[in-house]
mmCIF file of C-alpha atoms in Angstrom:
data_model
loop_
_atom_site.group_PDB
_atom_site.id
_atom_site.type_symbol
_atom_site.label_atom_id
_atom_site.label_comp_id
_atom_site.label_asym_id
_atom_site.label_seq_id
_atom_site.Cartn_x
_atom_site.Cartn_y
_atom_site.Cartn_z
ATOM 1 C CA UNK A 1 186.553 99.075 120.454
ATOM 2 C CA UNK A 2 189.022 98.233 117.683
ATOM 3 C CA UNK A 3 187.321 100.216 114.971
ATOM 4 C CA UNK A 4 190.702 101.404 113.727
ATOM 5 C CA UNK A 5 191.717 101.666 110.088
ATOM 6 C CA UNK A 6 194.301 103.681 108.237
ATOM 7 C CA UNK A 7 193.222 107.308 108.097
ATOM 8 C CA UNK A 8 194.414 107.512 104.515
ATOM 9 C CA UNK A 9 191.825 104.955 103.440
ATOM 10 C CA UNK A 10 189.010 107.273 104.459
ATOM 11 C CA UNK A 11 189.988 110.301 102.421
ATOM 12 C CA UNK A 12 188.799 109.065 99.022
ATOM 13 C CA UNK A 13 185.276 108.060 100.033
ATOM 14 C CA UNK A 14 183.392 110.901 98.363
ATOM 15 C CA UNK A 15 180.014 109.024 98.208
ATOM 16 C CA UNK A 16 179.284 110.181 101.757
ATOM 17 C CA UNK A 17 179.356 113.802 100.668
ATOM 18 C CA UNK A 18 176.595 115.835 102.280
ATOM 19 C CA UNK A 19 175.368 113.180 104.722
ATOM 20 C CA UNK A 20 174.757 114.359 108.279
ATOM 21 C CA UNK A 21 175.086 111.575 110.876
ATOM 22 C CA UNK A 22 174.237 111.701 114.596
ATOM 23 C CA UNK A 23 176.421 109.408 116.749
ATOM 24 C CA UNK A 24 175.031 108.516 120.212
ATOM 25 C CA UNK A 25 177.578 106.776 122.449
ATOM 26 C CA UNK A 26 178.498 107.513 126.068
ATOM 27 C CA UNK A 27 182.137 106.450 125.604
ATOM 28 C CA UNK A 28 183.958 109.697 124.760
ATOM 29 C CA UNK A 29 186.865 107.983 123.001
ATOM 30 C CA UNK A 30 184.671 105.736 120.835
ATOM 31 C CA UNK A 31 182.293 108.570 119.990
ATOM 32 C CA UNK A 32 185.140 110.852 118.947
ATOM 33 C CA UNK A 33 186.779 108.074 116.941
ATOM 34 C CA UNK A 34 183.588 107.312 114.999
ATOM 35 C CA UNK A 35 182.895 110.983 114.311
ATOM 36 C CA UNK A 36 186.450 111.619 113.123
ATOM 37 C CA UNK A 37 186.465 108.657 110.779
ATOM 38 C CA UNK A 38 183.023 109.425 109.362
ATOM 39 C CA UNK A 39 184.398 112.871 108.632
ATOM 40 C CA UNK A 40 187.154 111.166 106.663
ATOM 41 C CA UNK A 41 184.436 109.554 104.541
ATOM 42 C CA UNK A 42 183.082 113.009 103.637
ATOM 43 C CA UNK A 43 180.249 112.749 106.150
ATOM 44 C CA UNK A 44 179.405 115.351 108.756
ATOM 45 C CA UNK A 45 179.116 113.686 112.176
ATOM 46 C CA UNK A 46 177.822 115.073 115.465
ATOM 47 C CA UNK A 47 178.477 113.127 118.663
ATOM 48 C CA UNK A 48 176.349 113.068 121.835
ATOM 49 C CA UNK A 49 176.514 110.978 125.011
ATOM 50 C CA UNK A 50 172.889 110.170 125.866
ATOM 51 C CA UNK A 51 169.230 110.350 124.890
ATOM 52 C CA UNK A 52 168.703 113.839 126.272
ATOM 53 C CA UNK A 53 171.516 115.266 124.139
ATOM 54 C CA UNK A 54 170.266 113.241 121.173
ATOM 55 C CA UNK A 55 166.799 114.796 121.371
ATOM 56 C CA UNK A 56 168.305 118.279 121.655
ATOM 57 C CA UNK A 57 170.298 117.742 118.458
ATOM 58 C CA UNK A 58 167.340 116.229 116.597
ATOM 59 C CA UNK A 59 165.301 119.270 117.531
ATOM 60 C CA UNK A 60 167.892 121.703 116.212
ATOM 61 C CA UNK A 61 169.001 120.212 112.872
ATOM 62 C CA UNK A 62 168.325 117.565 110.230
ATOM 63 C CA UNK A 63 170.159 114.240 110.304
ATOM 64 C CA UNK A 64 170.209 111.598 107.576
ATOM 65 C CA UNK A 65 170.869 108.683 109.953
ATOM 66 C CA UNK A 66 171.645 107.830 113.581
ATOM 67 C CA UNK A 67 174.357 105.534 114.950
ATOM 68 C CA UNK A 68 172.916 104.527 118.331
ATOM 69 C CA UNK A 69 174.722 102.617 121.074
ATOM 70 C CA UNK A 70 172.584 100.074 122.900
ATOM 71 C CA UNK A 71 174.080 100.612 126.377
ATOM 72 C CA UNK A 72 173.599 104.235 127.439
ATOM 73 C CA UNK A 73 173.210 105.981 130.793
ATOM 74 C CA UNK A 74 169.605 106.766 131.665
ATOM 75 C CA UNK A 75 167.319 105.676 128.832
ATOM 76 C CA UNK A 76 168.995 102.842 126.934
ATOM 77 C CA UNK A 77 169.371 102.492 123.176
ATOM 78 C CA UNK A 78 166.503 100.035 122.760
ATOM 79 C CA UNK A 79 164.040 102.411 124.426
ATOM 80 C CA UNK A 80 165.342 105.369 122.426
ATOM 81 C CA UNK A 81 165.138 103.389 119.173
ATOM 82 C CA UNK A 82 161.538 102.367 119.852
ATOM 83 C CA UNK A 83 160.541 105.935 120.637
ATOM 84 C CA UNK A 84 162.376 107.328 117.616
ATOM 85 C CA UNK A 85 160.621 104.885 115.309
ATOM 86 C CA UNK A 86 157.226 106.003 116.581
ATOM 87 C CA UNK A 87 158.113 109.560 115.604
ATOM 88 C CA UNK A 88 160.020 109.223 112.327
ATOM 89 C CA UNK A 89 161.546 106.889 109.738
ATOM 90 C CA UNK A 90 165.111 108.152 110.159
ATOM 91 C CA UNK A 91 167.528 105.257 109.511
ATOM 92 C CA UNK A 92 169.049 103.829 112.709
ATOM 93 C CA UNK A 93 172.144 101.632 112.981
ATOM 94 C CA UNK A 94 172.473 100.127 116.453
ATOM 95 C CA UNK A 95 175.935 99.356 117.825
ATOM 96 C CA UNK A 96 176.770 97.347 120.918
ATOM 97 C CA UNK A 97 179.634 95.602 122.680
ATOM 98 C CA UNK A 98 177.141 92.859 123.608
ATOM 99 C CA UNK A 99 177.145 90.493 120.642
ATOM 100 C CA UNK A 100 173.893 88.796 121.646
ATOM 101 C CA UNK A 101 171.543 87.416 118.970
ATOM 102 C CA UNK A 102 168.422 88.116 121.059
ATOM 103 C CA UNK A 103 169.323 91.791 121.451
ATOM 104 C CA UNK A 104 170.072 92.022 117.736
ATOM 105 C CA UNK A 105 166.673 90.614 116.817
ATOM 106 C CA UNK A 106 164.877 92.809 119.359
ATOM 107 C CA UNK A 107 166.688 95.887 118.019
ATOM 108 C CA UNK A 108 165.559 95.116 114.472
ATOM 109 C CA UNK A 109 162.016 94.278 115.508
ATOM 110 C CA UNK A 110 161.488 97.567 117.336
ATOM 111 C CA UNK A 111 162.690 99.575 114.362
ATOM 112 C CA UNK A 112 166.465 99.584 113.957
ATOM 113 C CA UNK A 113 167.577 99.274 110.342
ATOM 114 C CA UNK A 114 170.795 97.416 111.126
ATOM 115 C CA UNK A 115 172.935 96.211 114.020
ATOM 116 C CA UNK A 116 176.721 96.163 114.277
ATOM 117 C CA UNK A 117 178.658 94.505 117.106
ATOM 118 C CA UNK A 118 181.806 96.041 118.558
ATOM 119 C CA UNK A 119 184.629 95.830 117.727
ATOM 120 C CA UNK A 120 184.056 96.737 114.091
ATOM 121 C CA UNK A 121 185.921 98.267 111.198
ATOM 122 C CA UNK A 122 184.685 101.786 110.507
ATOM 123 C CA UNK A 123 184.481 100.925 106.807
ATOM 124 C CA UNK A 124 181.795 98.375 107.630
ATOM 125 C CA UNK A 125 179.819 100.986 109.542
ATOM 126 C CA UNK A 126 180.071 103.329 106.544
ATOM 127 C CA UNK A 127 178.928 100.547 104.205
ATOM 128 C CA UNK A 128 175.946 99.767 106.407
ATOM 129 C CA UNK A 129 174.994 103.435 106.643
ATOM 130 C CA UNK A 130 175.018 103.675 102.863
ATOM 131 C CA UNK A 131 172.989 100.462 102.640
ATOM 132 C CA UNK A 132 170.207 101.622 104.972
ATOM 133 C CA UNK A 133 170.126 105.048 103.304
ATOM 134 C CA UNK A 134 169.804 103.462 99.846
ATOM 135 C CA UNK A 135 167.005 101.242 101.093
ATOM 136 C CA UNK A 136 165.266 104.184 102.756
ATOM 137 C CA UNK A 137 165.327 106.129 99.480
ATOM 138 C CA UNK A 138 164.153 103.066 97.557
ATOM 139 C CA UNK A 139 161.208 102.500 99.900
ATOM 140 C CA UNK A 140 160.225 106.167 99.722
ATOM 141 C CA UNK A 141 160.318 105.993 95.929
ATOM 142 C CA UNK A 142 158.232 102.806 95.910
ATOM 143 C CA UNK A 143 155.640 104.387 98.185
ATOM 144 C CA UNK A 144 155.416 107.481 95.967
ATOM 145 C CA UNK A 145 154.814 105.236 92.946
ATOM 146 C CA UNK A 146 151.854 103.538 94.617
ATOM 147 C CA UNK A 147 148.334 104.877 94.481
ATOM 148 C CA UNK A 148 147.596 108.247 96.043
ATOM 149 C CA UNK A 149 146.152 106.639 99.183
ATOM 150 C CA UNK A 150 149.044 104.145 99.388
ATOM 151 C CA UNK A 151 146.625 101.377 100.297
ATOM 152 C CA UNK A 152 146.603 97.883 98.789
ATOM 153 C CA UNK A 153 144.402 94.822 99.182
ATOM 154 C CA UNK A 154 145.601 91.226 99.145
ATOM 155 C CA UNK A 155 143.327 88.325 99.980
ATOM 156 C CA UNK A 156 140.990 89.541 102.738
ATOM 157 C CA UNK A 157 143.509 92.082 104.005
ATOM 158 C CA UNK A 158 144.210 95.776 103.516
ATOM 159 C CA UNK A 159 147.641 97.330 104.086
ATOM 160 C CA UNK A 160 147.784 101.093 104.574
ATOM 161 C CA UNK A 161 151.414 102.139 103.997
ATOM 162 C CA UNK A 162 150.783 105.742 104.972
ATOM 163 C CA UNK A 163 149.428 104.833 108.408
ATOM 164 C CA UNK A 164 151.537 101.644 108.620
ATOM 165 C CA UNK A 165 148.382 99.667 109.469
ATOM 166 C CA UNK A 166 147.094 96.211 108.551
ATOM 167 C CA UNK A 167 143.293 95.749 108.521
ATOM 168 C CA UNK A 168 141.371 92.483 108.358
ATOM 169 C CA UNK A 169 138.108 91.995 106.441
ATOM 170 C CA UNK A 170 136.121 93.522 109.329
ATOM 171 C CA UNK A 171 138.302 96.621 109.416
ATOM 172 C CA UNK A 172 140.037 95.602 112.642
ATOM 173 C CA UNK A 173 143.604 96.906 112.913
ATOM 174 C CA UNK A 174 146.158 94.125 113.398
ATOM 175 C CA UNK A 175 149.246 95.450 115.261
ATOM 176 C CA UNK A 176 152.530 95.019 113.404
ATOM 177 C CA UNK A 177 156.039 95.598 114.671
ATOM 178 C CA UNK A 178 158.248 97.805 112.511
ATOM 179 C CA UNK A 179 160.106 94.753 111.205
ATOM 180 C CA UNK A 180 156.850 92.917 110.395
ATOM 181 C CA UNK A 181 155.489 95.962 108.560
ATOM 182 C CA UNK A 182 158.626 96.296 106.458
ATOM 183 C CA UNK A 183 158.680 92.621 105.548
ATOM 184 C CA UNK A 184 154.993 92.612 104.621
ATOM 185 C CA UNK A 185 155.498 95.776 102.539
ATOM 186 C CA UNK A 186 158.280 94.057 100.585
ATOM 187 C CA UNK A 187 156.084 91.015 99.954
ATOM 188 C CA UNK A 188 153.023 92.971 98.755
ATOM 189 C CA UNK A 189 155.207 95.033 96.422
ATOM 190 C CA UNK A 190 156.393 91.804 94.754
ATOM 191 C CA UNK A 191 153.442 89.365 94.677
ATOM 192 C CA UNK A 192 154.059 85.928 93.151
ATOM 193 C CA UNK A 193 157.829 86.547 93.150
ATOM 194 C CA UNK A 194 160.059 84.146 95.058
ATOM 195 C CA UNK A 195 162.291 86.176 97.378
ATOM 196 C CA UNK A 196 165.245 84.475 99.029
ATOM 197 C CA UNK A 197 166.371 85.279 102.548
ATOM 198 C CA UNK A 198 169.364 87.305 101.434
ATOM 199 C CA UNK A 199 167.207 89.559 99.273
ATOM 200 C CA UNK A 200 164.580 89.923 102.015
ATOM 201 C CA UNK A 201 167.269 90.891 104.502
ATOM 202 C CA UNK A 202 168.728 93.450 102.106
ATOM 203 C CA UNK A 203 165.319 94.953 101.300
ATOM 204 C CA UNK A 204 164.140 95.119 104.901
ATOM 205 C CA UNK A 205 167.273 95.773 106.933
ATOM 206 C CA UNK A 206 170.635 96.084 105.220
ATOM 207 C CA UNK A 207 173.732 94.003 105.130
ATOM 208 C CA UNK A 208 173.893 91.684 108.164
ATOM 209 C CA UNK A 209 172.989 88.600 106.121
ATOM 210 C CA UNK A 210 175.341 86.156 107.820
ATOM 211 C CA UNK A 211 174.044 87.037 111.291
ATOM 212 C CA UNK A 212 170.329 87.544 110.744
ATOM 213 C CA UNK A 213 169.390 84.915 108.174
ATOM 214 C CA UNK A 214 167.330 82.995 110.745
ATOM 215 C CA UNK A 215 165.403 86.101 111.819
ATOM 216 C CA UNK A 216 163.559 86.193 108.468
ATOM 217 C CA UNK A 217 162.086 82.783 109.274
ATOM 218 C CA UNK A 218 160.979 84.096 112.671
ATOM 219 C CA UNK A 219 159.331 87.172 111.121
ATOM 220 C CA UNK A 220 157.605 85.066 108.448
ATOM 221 C CA UNK A 221 156.205 82.836 111.195
ATOM 222 C CA UNK A 222 154.895 85.868 113.096
ATOM 223 C CA UNK A 223 153.359 87.387 109.981
ATOM 224 C CA UNK A 224 151.595 84.129 109.192
ATOM 225 C CA UNK A 225 150.167 84.119 112.700
ATOM 226 C CA UNK A 226 148.816 87.641 112.345
ATOM 227 C CA UNK A 227 147.468 86.898 108.851
ATOM 228 C CA UNK A 228 145.863 83.690 110.198
ATOM 229 C CA UNK A 229 147.799 81.797 107.562
ATOM 230 C CA UNK A 230 148.054 78.121 108.579
ATOM 231 C CA UNK A 231 151.817 77.381 108.745
ATOM 232 C CA UNK A 232 151.160 73.737 107.841
ATOM 233 C CA UNK A 233 149.310 74.736 104.685
ATOM 234 C CA UNK A 234 149.858 78.475 104.089
ATOM 235 C CA UNK A 235 147.619 80.156 101.541
ATOM 236 C CA UNK A 236 149.201 83.624 101.585
ATOM 237 C CA UNK A 237 152.922 83.393 102.350
ATOM 238 C CA UNK A 238 154.232 80.260 100.711
ATOM 239 C CA UNK A 239 157.584 78.630 101.405
ATOM 240 C CA UNK A 240 159.403 77.660 98.227
ATOM 241 C CA UNK A 241 161.774 74.962 99.428
ATOM 242 C CA UNK A 242 165.401 75.783 98.864
ATOM 243 C CA UNK A 243 164.582 79.207 97.420
ATOM 244 C CA UNK A 244 162.697 81.467 99.814
ATOM 245 C CA UNK A 245 159.224 82.898 100.318
ATOM 246 C CA UNK A 246 156.454 84.185 98.073
ATOM 247 C CA UNK A 247 153.238 86.124 98.612
ATOM 248 C CA UNK A 248 150.689 84.001 96.724
ATOM 249 C CA UNK A 249 147.899 86.570 96.455
ATOM 250 C CA UNK A 250 146.515 89.131 94.024
ATOM 251 C CA UNK A 251 147.490 92.651 95.105
ATOM 252 C CA UNK A 252 145.446 95.648 93.989
ATOM 253 C CA UNK A 253 145.097 99.325 94.942
ATOM 254 C CA UNK A 254 142.402 99.953 97.541
#
């Protein structure tokens, strides 16, 4: 991996002060390189080689975010990411030498906050970590500002942000992937506002706009299917040609 920059350029990056990052990569040289450079950005970084060591570290101390390699011995990064997301909302940035769009989309859909292909500049990794951490804080703040039960109704639907559940008019729970839940949460927080793809990507994932622009369209299509919103004449999630998407529904506390 050519994630090499001048060491001097990392010494002035005080914004990372106090952040504790867990780096999971089975390549000793890459893991050490990432940890050393994150340290230069005033972050504390702990490196481990596999899922077993990752779980041991998570059980012994608090981490603000995880940098998780996709290809690992034993349980791979995708499986670990999926399991982590079922247990917590810790921000996860996936990294991989396999620059495959399908794997990127799958990583995001199962709960990763961002995806970075090797080789990369360490400054980009730092920027993406800051981006997902800012978004995580923003979402937590938005949830705290909602009603005490953190439940909202729109159309014939109820979204429970605390339980991360979508209910139809009969009370049936409609399964949502992590990416679908995040996108729907963004839409219900901004009803009747036109949101372009770049903004949706930033609010739901972090900075990989040039790579993942198309994935928003895919997620919108899947959400429409689960909301039974006719794609030929959508009543809930409207496409505003040339601009983006809009939730065309009244949203109220439940």
